[in-house]
Amino acid sequence: MSLGFQTEPGNPAHHDYWREMVCRHHIKIAPQFDSQIGFRGQMRIDDWGPVQLSDASFTPITYMHGVDEIRQSDRDDFLCVVNLDGDGAFQRNSQSIAYKAGDLLLYDTNQVYALNFPTAARTISARIPRALITSRLPEADRQFALCLRGDRPTTQLAVSMLKNAATLSELPDEGSCREMGHSLLDIVCIAVKDNLGATLVPTPGQAAVLKRIKLSLLEQLGDASLDIETIAQAQGLSSRTLNRMFASEGTTVMRWLWKQRLAASYRALSDGSVRQVTEAAFRFGFKDSSHYTRAFKREYNLQPNKLIAR
């Protein structure tokens, strides 16, 4: 799907129109406009498989995303924002992350925040389902917002590819868009890893063990017999120690494994490598397809067969 819209000069309802269109087609926001400047804005939105790309230009504005917007949203996404022109700040609570032209901001939209553009700006944004981020960056759930500086080569490559894709005069066919959307996402995640490296993990000592355990479990997602006892035994740990390690990240080993299975199945259904819900269930460690479907619906507010039809 491709869509474009813009405000009309002199239209007294242009504030409401911009808010309504952005909320309906992109992300729920409550915009605050500069009363001293007549607002102008335009946006183009394209679907690249599961990734939505948008190219937007606008005069000064602050996008508020509060509790009401979170409740109203039926999506669970990360947003990747490339700032092409103008400076700004991402704010939540008492924290403020400044960004400038060329930087890339990746953040979880299931949070209260404000995105401030004090001057006219142009952005390229990628709206990405949470599962497609966490399946590539398992630790990303703990990171509220990451600013990737534009002076790093991997950030520059990610920015260039996102901009080129979002500004094409004509899109490839649907199948190619889907495949390229996943490739764009891979490059963004590589840039995240390059920029942050080991800062994504809590402590050096625990990080090495957790990383080893997680990598081992990711290779065994299809093993439905895994439980805390067998995992602990295979890792040479007690069940209590294993639970304590995952508790440091606010989860349990089985909960983490369950989420990785769902995320991997989401990715497989989304990119077409799995074509049937039953196949996805059994490939990723679920013993019953009905249980898998219910778990998937609870996690993503979406029936898994809807991804097949996309």
Tab-separated table of C-alpha atoms in Angstrom:
chain	number	residue	atom	x	y	z
A	1	MET	CA	0.000	0.000	0.000
A	2	SER	CA	1.137	3.522	-0.775
A	3	LEU	CA	-0.490	6.652	0.597
A	4	GLY	CA	0.252	10.364	0.527
A	5	PHE	CA	-1.332	13.329	2.296
A	6	GLN	CA	-0.556	16.953	3.125
A	7	THR	CA	-2.095	19.930	4.855
A	8	GLU	CA	-3.829	22.622	2.820
A	9	PRO	CA	-2.591	26.213	3.344
A	10	GLY	CA	-5.222	28.370	4.997
A	11	ASN	CA	-7.421	25.444	6.046
A	12	PRO	CA	-8.463	26.105	9.682
A	13	ALA	CA	-8.873	22.352	10.262
A	14	HIS	CA	-5.363	21.419	9.148
A	15	HIS	CA	-4.202	20.631	12.704
A	16	ASP	CA	-6.996	18.106	13.179
A	17	TYR	CA	-6.428	16.694	9.705
A	18	TRP	CA	-2.716	16.084	10.334
A	19	ARG	CA	-3.384	14.448	13.692
A	20	GLU	CA	-6.130	12.236	12.270
A	21	MET	CA	-4.116	11.043	9.265
A	22	VAL	CA	-0.930	10.335	11.240
A	23	CYS	CA	-2.917	8.479	13.919
A	24	ARG	CA	-4.908	6.464	11.400
A	25	HIS	CA	-2.097	5.445	9.082
A	26	HIS	CA	1.140	5.663	11.084
A	27	ILE	CA	1.168	5.912	14.889
A	28	LYS	CA	-1.097	7.285	17.617
A	29	ILE	CA	0.083	10.751	18.644
A	30	ALA	CA	-1.199	13.965	20.217
A	31	PRO	CA	0.591	16.752	18.317
A	32	GLN	CA	1.411	20.131	19.813
A	33	PHE	CA	1.786	22.844	17.184
A	34	ASP	CA	3.723	26.111	17.318
A	35	SER	CA	1.021	28.767	17.634
A	36	GLN	CA	3.341	31.399	16.165
A	37	ILE	CA	3.867	29.522	12.899
A	38	GLY	CA	1.249	28.256	10.467
A	39	PHE	CA	1.695	24.490	10.338
A	40	ARG	CA	2.556	22.754	7.083
A	41	GLY	CA	3.134	19.054	6.694
A	42	GLN	CA	3.223	16.293	4.115
A	43	MET	CA	3.788	12.559	4.409
A	44	ARG	CA	4.161	9.609	2.067
A	45	ILE	CA	3.711	6.081	3.424
A	46	ASP	CA	4.734	2.824	1.710
A	47	ASP	CA	4.468	-0.772	2.883
A	48	TRP	CA	7.583	-2.908	2.502
A	49	GLY	CA	6.177	-6.204	3.684
A	50	PRO	CA	5.935	-5.989	7.484
A	51	VAL	CA	7.922	-2.726	7.574
A	52	GLN	CA	6.123	0.559	6.938
A	53	LEU	CA	8.298	3.381	5.593
A	54	SER	CA	7.242	7.019	5.709
A	55	ASP	CA	8.829	10.184	4.326
A	56	ALA	CA	7.562	13.282	6.152
A	57	SER	CA	8.310	17.002	6.069
A	58	PHE	CA	6.772	19.441	8.540
A	59	THR	CA	7.180	22.761	10.321
A	60	PRO	CA	7.942	22.861	14.093
A	61	ILE	CA	5.909	20.345	16.079
A	62	THR	CA	6.035	18.110	19.146
A	63	TYR	CA	4.557	14.621	18.938
A	64	MET	CA	3.229	13.536	22.332
A	65	HIS	CA	2.657	9.827	22.946
A	66	GLY	CA	1.006	9.288	26.308
A	67	VAL	CA	-1.044	6.721	28.184
A	68	ASP	CA	-4.164	7.455	26.115
A	69	GLU	CA	-2.314	6.922	22.839
A	70	ILE	CA	-0.864	3.628	24.094
A	71	ARG	CA	-4.331	2.423	25.106
A	72	GLN	CA	-5.860	3.454	21.795
A	73	SER	CA	-3.254	1.651	19.702
A	74	ASP	CA	-3.881	-1.880	18.463
A	75	ARG	CA	-0.232	-2.268	17.426
A	76	ASP	CA	3.012	-3.096	19.240
A	77	ASP	CA	5.895	-1.602	17.312
A	78	PHE	CA	9.327	-0.083	17.405
A	79	LEU	CA	9.861	3.113	15.447
A	80	CYS	CA	13.093	3.887	13.634
A	81	VAL	CA	13.347	7.599	12.807
A	82	VAL	CA	16.030	9.026	10.525
A	83	ASN	CA	16.447	12.764	10.947
A	84	LEU	CA	17.373	14.235	7.557
A	85	ASP	CA	16.966	17.942	8.323
A	86	GLY	CA	16.792	19.826	11.609
A	87	ASP	CA	17.633	18.970	15.204
A	88	GLY	CA	15.365	17.607	17.886
A	89	ALA	CA	14.995	15.710	21.140
A	90	PHE	CA	13.388	12.502	22.347
A	91	GLN	CA	12.059	13.002	25.884
A	92	ARG	CA	10.652	10.721	28.546
A	93	ASN	CA	10.372	11.491	32.242
A	94	SER	CA	13.495	13.504	33.091
A	95	GLN	CA	15.608	12.026	30.288
A	96	SER	CA	16.246	13.855	27.033
A	97	ILE	CA	18.112	12.400	24.050
A	98	ALA	CA	19.215	15.047	21.557
A	99	TYR	CA	19.581	14.132	17.902
A	100	LYS	CA	20.674	16.002	14.808
A	101	ALA	CA	20.554	15.589	11.048
A	102	GLY	CA	22.012	12.234	10.027
A	103	ASP	CA	21.270	10.497	13.330
A	104	LEU	CA	18.982	7.486	13.601
A	105	LEU	CA	16.652	7.006	16.561
A	106	LEU	CA	15.203	3.582	17.426
A	107	TYR	CA	12.636	3.369	20.212
A	108	ASP	CA	9.826	1.306	21.676
A	109	THR	CA	6.432	2.929	21.040
A	110	ASN	CA	4.839	1.157	24.009
A	111	GLN	CA	6.152	3.946	26.244
A	112	VAL	CA	5.199	7.488	27.258
A	113	TYR	CA	7.402	9.933	25.353
A	114	ALA	CA	7.595	13.186	23.411
A	115	LEU	CA	9.372	13.707	20.095
A	116	ASN	CA	10.226	17.374	19.700
A	117	PHE	CA	11.130	19.162	16.456
A	118	PRO	CA	11.751	22.854	17.309
A	119	THR	CA	12.559	23.732	13.688
A	120	ALA	CA	11.271	22.577	10.317
A	121	ALA	CA	12.318	18.978	9.750
A	122	ARG	CA	12.267	16.072	7.364
A	123	THR	CA	12.283	12.484	8.604
A	124	ILE	CA	12.268	8.961	7.237
A	125	SER	CA	10.527	6.577	9.629
A	126	ALA	CA	10.279	2.798	9.690
A	127	ARG	CA	7.473	1.272	11.752
A	128	ILE	CA	8.571	-2.240	12.713
A	129	PRO	CA	6.594	-4.934	14.581
A	130	ARG	CA	8.184	-5.663	17.948
A	131	ALA	CA	8.729	-9.343	17.149
A	132	LEU	CA	10.897	-8.513	14.153
A	133	ILE	CA	13.160	-6.379	16.353
A	134	THR	CA	13.363	-8.696	19.365
A	135	SER	CA	14.015	-11.747	17.188
A	136	ARG	CA	17.146	-9.968	15.919
A	137	LEU	CA	17.969	-8.028	19.106
A	138	PRO	CA	16.692	-10.111	22.052
A	139	GLU	CA	17.832	-7.448	24.527
A	140	ALA	CA	16.006	-4.595	22.798
A	141	ASP	CA	12.994	-4.877	25.100
A	142	ARG	CA	15.167	-3.397	27.856
A	143	GLN	CA	16.240	-0.406	25.780
A	144	PHE	CA	13.729	2.411	25.755
A	145	ALA	CA	15.436	4.548	23.126
A	146	LEU	CA	18.697	4.310	21.201
A	147	CYS	CA	20.245	7.176	19.247
A	148	LEU	CA	22.691	5.977	16.594
A	149	ARG	CA	25.058	8.796	15.705
A	150	GLY	CA	25.410	9.681	12.056
A	151	ASP	CA	29.212	9.763	12.078
A	152	ARG	CA	29.457	5.962	12.217
A	153	PRO	CA	29.701	4.038	8.904
A	154	THR	CA	27.004	1.502	9.806
A	155	THR	CA	24.575	4.279	10.721
A	156	GLN	CA	25.359	6.076	7.466
A	157	LEU	CA	24.655	2.899	5.497
A	158	ALA	CA	21.358	2.280	7.305
A	159	VAL	CA	20.277	5.904	6.821
A	160	SER	CA	21.178	5.834	3.122
A	161	MET	CA	19.246	2.644	2.430
A	162	LEU	CA	16.162	3.753	4.365
A	163	LYS	CA	16.146	7.098	2.549
A	164	ASN	CA	16.586	5.505	-0.869
A	165	ALA	CA	13.790	3.012	-0.236
A	166	ALA	CA	11.386	5.642	1.112
A	167	THR	CA	11.920	8.014	-1.823
A	168	LEU	CA	11.630	5.627	-4.777
A	169	SER	CA	9.311	6.969	-7.448
A	170	GLU	CA	7.957	3.468	-8.059
A	171	LEU	CA	7.943	0.495	-5.691
A	172	PRO	CA	9.021	-3.041	-6.645
A	173	ASP	CA	6.405	-5.798	-6.727
A	174	GLU	CA	4.868	-6.952	-3.441
A	175	GLY	CA	7.107	-9.996	-3.065
A	176	SER	CA	10.259	-7.970	-3.620
A	177	CYS	CA	9.069	-5.308	-1.166
A	178	ARG	CA	8.568	-7.969	1.481
A	179	GLU	CA	12.032	-9.452	0.964
A	180	MET	CA	13.737	-6.061	0.832
A	181	GLY	CA	11.849	-4.907	3.927
A	182	HIS	CA	13.479	-7.701	5.908
A	183	SER	CA	16.881	-6.792	4.451
A	184	LEU	CA	16.431	-3.158	5.503
A	185	LEU	CA	15.571	-4.342	8.994
A	186	ASP	CA	18.680	-6.538	9.121
A	187	ILE	CA	20.875	-3.548	8.266
A	188	VAL	CA	19.245	-1.358	10.928
A	189	CYS	CA	19.843	-4.051	13.557
A	190	ILE	CA	23.477	-4.447	12.473
A	191	ALA	CA	23.895	-0.688	12.949
A	192	VAL	CA	22.400	-0.957	16.443
A	193	LYS	CA	24.819	-3.730	17.387
A	194	ASP	CA	27.766	-1.792	15.975
A	195	ASN	CA	26.852	1.415	17.812
A	196	LEU	CA	26.142	-0.089	21.196
A	197	GLY	CA	28.063	-3.335	21.312
A	198	ALA	CA	28.252	-4.757	24.804
A	199	THR	CA	26.182	-1.976	26.388
A	200	LEU	CA	23.074	-3.967	25.564
A	201	VAL	CA	23.882	-6.440	28.351
A	202	PRO	CA	23.683	-5.751	32.091
A	203	THR	CA	27.061	-6.773	33.568
A	204	PRO	CA	30.198	-8.316	32.056
A	205	GLY	CA	30.204	-11.448	34.206
A	206	GLN	CA	26.540	-12.308	33.921
A	207	ALA	CA	26.423	-11.202	30.306
A	208	ALA	CA	28.790	-13.916	29.093
A	209	VAL	CA	26.789	-16.694	30.739
A	210	LEU	CA	23.420	-15.280	29.692
A	211	LYS	CA	24.606	-14.835	26.138
A	212	ARG	CA	25.821	-18.426	25.995
A	213	ILE	CA	22.537	-19.742	27.382
A	214	LYS	CA	20.415	-17.614	25.065
A	215	LEU	CA	22.388	-18.583	21.973
A	216	SER	CA	22.011	-22.235	22.925
A	217	LEU	CA	18.258	-21.878	23.416
A	218	LEU	CA	17.816	-19.995	20.145
A	219	GLU	CA	19.265	-23.037	18.394
A	220	GLN	CA	16.708	-25.271	20.135
A	221	LEU	CA	13.474	-23.354	19.627
A	222	GLY	CA	11.888	-26.389	18.002
A	223	ASP	CA	12.538	-28.695	20.973
A	224	ALA	CA	9.184	-28.902	22.743
A	225	SER	CA	10.656	-31.016	25.560
A	226	LEU	CA	12.729	-28.176	27.017
A	227	ASP	CA	11.912	-27.192	30.586
A	228	ILE	CA	13.806	-25.381	33.305
A	229	GLU	CA	15.334	-28.582	34.694
A	230	THR	CA	16.687	-29.824	31.361
A	231	ILE	CA	17.987	-26.365	30.443
A	232	ALA	CA	19.721	-25.906	33.799
A	233	GLN	CA	21.272	-29.366	33.612
A	234	ALA	CA	22.556	-28.780	30.084
A	235	GLN	CA	24.161	-25.507	31.194
A	236	GLY	CA	25.702	-26.971	34.346
A	237	LEU	CA	23.604	-24.752	36.613
A	238	SER	CA	20.976	-25.255	39.268
A	239	SER	CA	17.392	-24.328	38.413
A	240	ARG	CA	17.511	-21.675	41.122
A	241	THR	CA	20.633	-20.043	39.672
A	242	LEU	CA	19.161	-20.118	36.172
A	243	ASN	CA	15.972	-18.449	37.377
A	244	ARG	CA	17.933	-15.814	39.271
A	245	MET	CA	19.961	-14.913	36.176
A	246	PHE	CA	16.895	-14.334	34.028
A	247	ALA	CA	15.158	-12.544	36.902
A	248	SER	CA	17.864	-9.867	36.626
A	249	GLU	CA	16.235	-8.989	33.292
A	250	GLY	CA	12.719	-9.080	34.704
A	251	THR	CA	11.724	-12.420	33.213
A	252	THR	CA	12.110	-16.186	33.588
A	253	VAL	CA	13.962	-18.568	31.330
A	254	MET	CA	10.731	-20.223	30.148
A	255	ARG	CA	9.013	-16.898	29.580
A	256	TRP	CA	12.029	-15.686	27.586
A	257	LEU	CA	12.063	-18.912	25.559
A	258	TRP	CA	8.316	-18.671	24.927
A	259	LYS	CA	8.671	-15.107	23.622
A	260	GLN	CA	11.569	-16.092	21.353
A	261	ARG	CA	9.520	-18.944	19.900
A	262	LEU	CA	6.634	-16.608	19.160
A	263	ALA	CA	8.960	-13.956	17.722
A	264	ALA	CA	10.711	-16.494	15.487
A	265	SER	CA	7.387	-17.847	14.252
A	266	TYR	CA	6.162	-14.303	13.552
A	267	ARG	CA	9.281	-13.673	11.510
A	268	ALA	CA	8.928	-16.960	9.594
A	269	LEU	CA	5.254	-16.360	8.784
A	270	SER	CA	5.977	-12.750	7.852
A	271	ASP	CA	8.826	-13.489	5.450
A	272	GLY	CA	7.053	-16.479	3.893
A	273	SER	CA	9.512	-19.180	4.984
A	274	VAL	CA	6.577	-20.876	6.743
A	275	ARG	CA	3.234	-21.037	4.957
A	276	GLN	CA	0.973	-22.810	7.441
A	277	VAL	CA	0.059	-22.047	11.051
A	278	THR	CA	0.417	-25.698	12.051
A	279	GLU	CA	3.901	-25.824	10.564
A	280	ALA	CA	4.885	-22.678	12.479
A	281	ALA	CA	3.573	-24.126	15.734
A	282	PHE	CA	5.499	-27.376	15.543
A	283	ARG	CA	8.653	-25.903	14.017
A	284	PHE	CA	9.034	-23.514	16.933
A	285	GLY	CA	8.373	-25.805	19.851
A	286	PHE	CA	4.615	-25.724	20.428
A	287	LYS	CA	2.962	-29.077	21.000
A	288	ASP	CA	-0.507	-27.942	19.965
A	289	SER	CA	-1.470	-25.575	17.139
A	290	SER	CA	-4.561	-24.318	18.986
A	291	HIS	CA	-2.460	-23.368	22.012
A	292	TYR	CA	0.030	-21.697	19.677
A	293	THR	CA	-2.696	-19.663	17.961
A	294	ARG	CA	-4.073	-18.449	21.303
A	295	ALA	CA	-0.600	-17.551	22.584
A	296	PHE	CA	0.214	-15.700	19.346
A	297	LYS	CA	-3.051	-13.747	19.544
A	298	ARG	CA	-2.390	-12.758	23.166
A	299	GLU	CA	1.158	-11.632	22.384
A	300	TYR	CA	0.530	-9.695	19.151
A	301	ASN	CA	-3.224	-9.062	19.110
A	302	LEU	CA	-3.212	-10.751	15.721
A	303	GLN	CA	-4.160	-14.191	14.435
A	304	PRO	CA	-1.091	-15.904	12.903
A	305	ASN	CA	-2.980	-16.765	9.708
A	306	LYS	CA	-3.337	-13.016	9.020
A	307	LEU	CA	0.407	-12.842	8.374
A	308	ILE	CA	0.139	-15.549	5.733
A	309	ALA	CA	-2.434	-13.536	3.828
A	310	ARG	CA	-0.341	-10.342	3.810
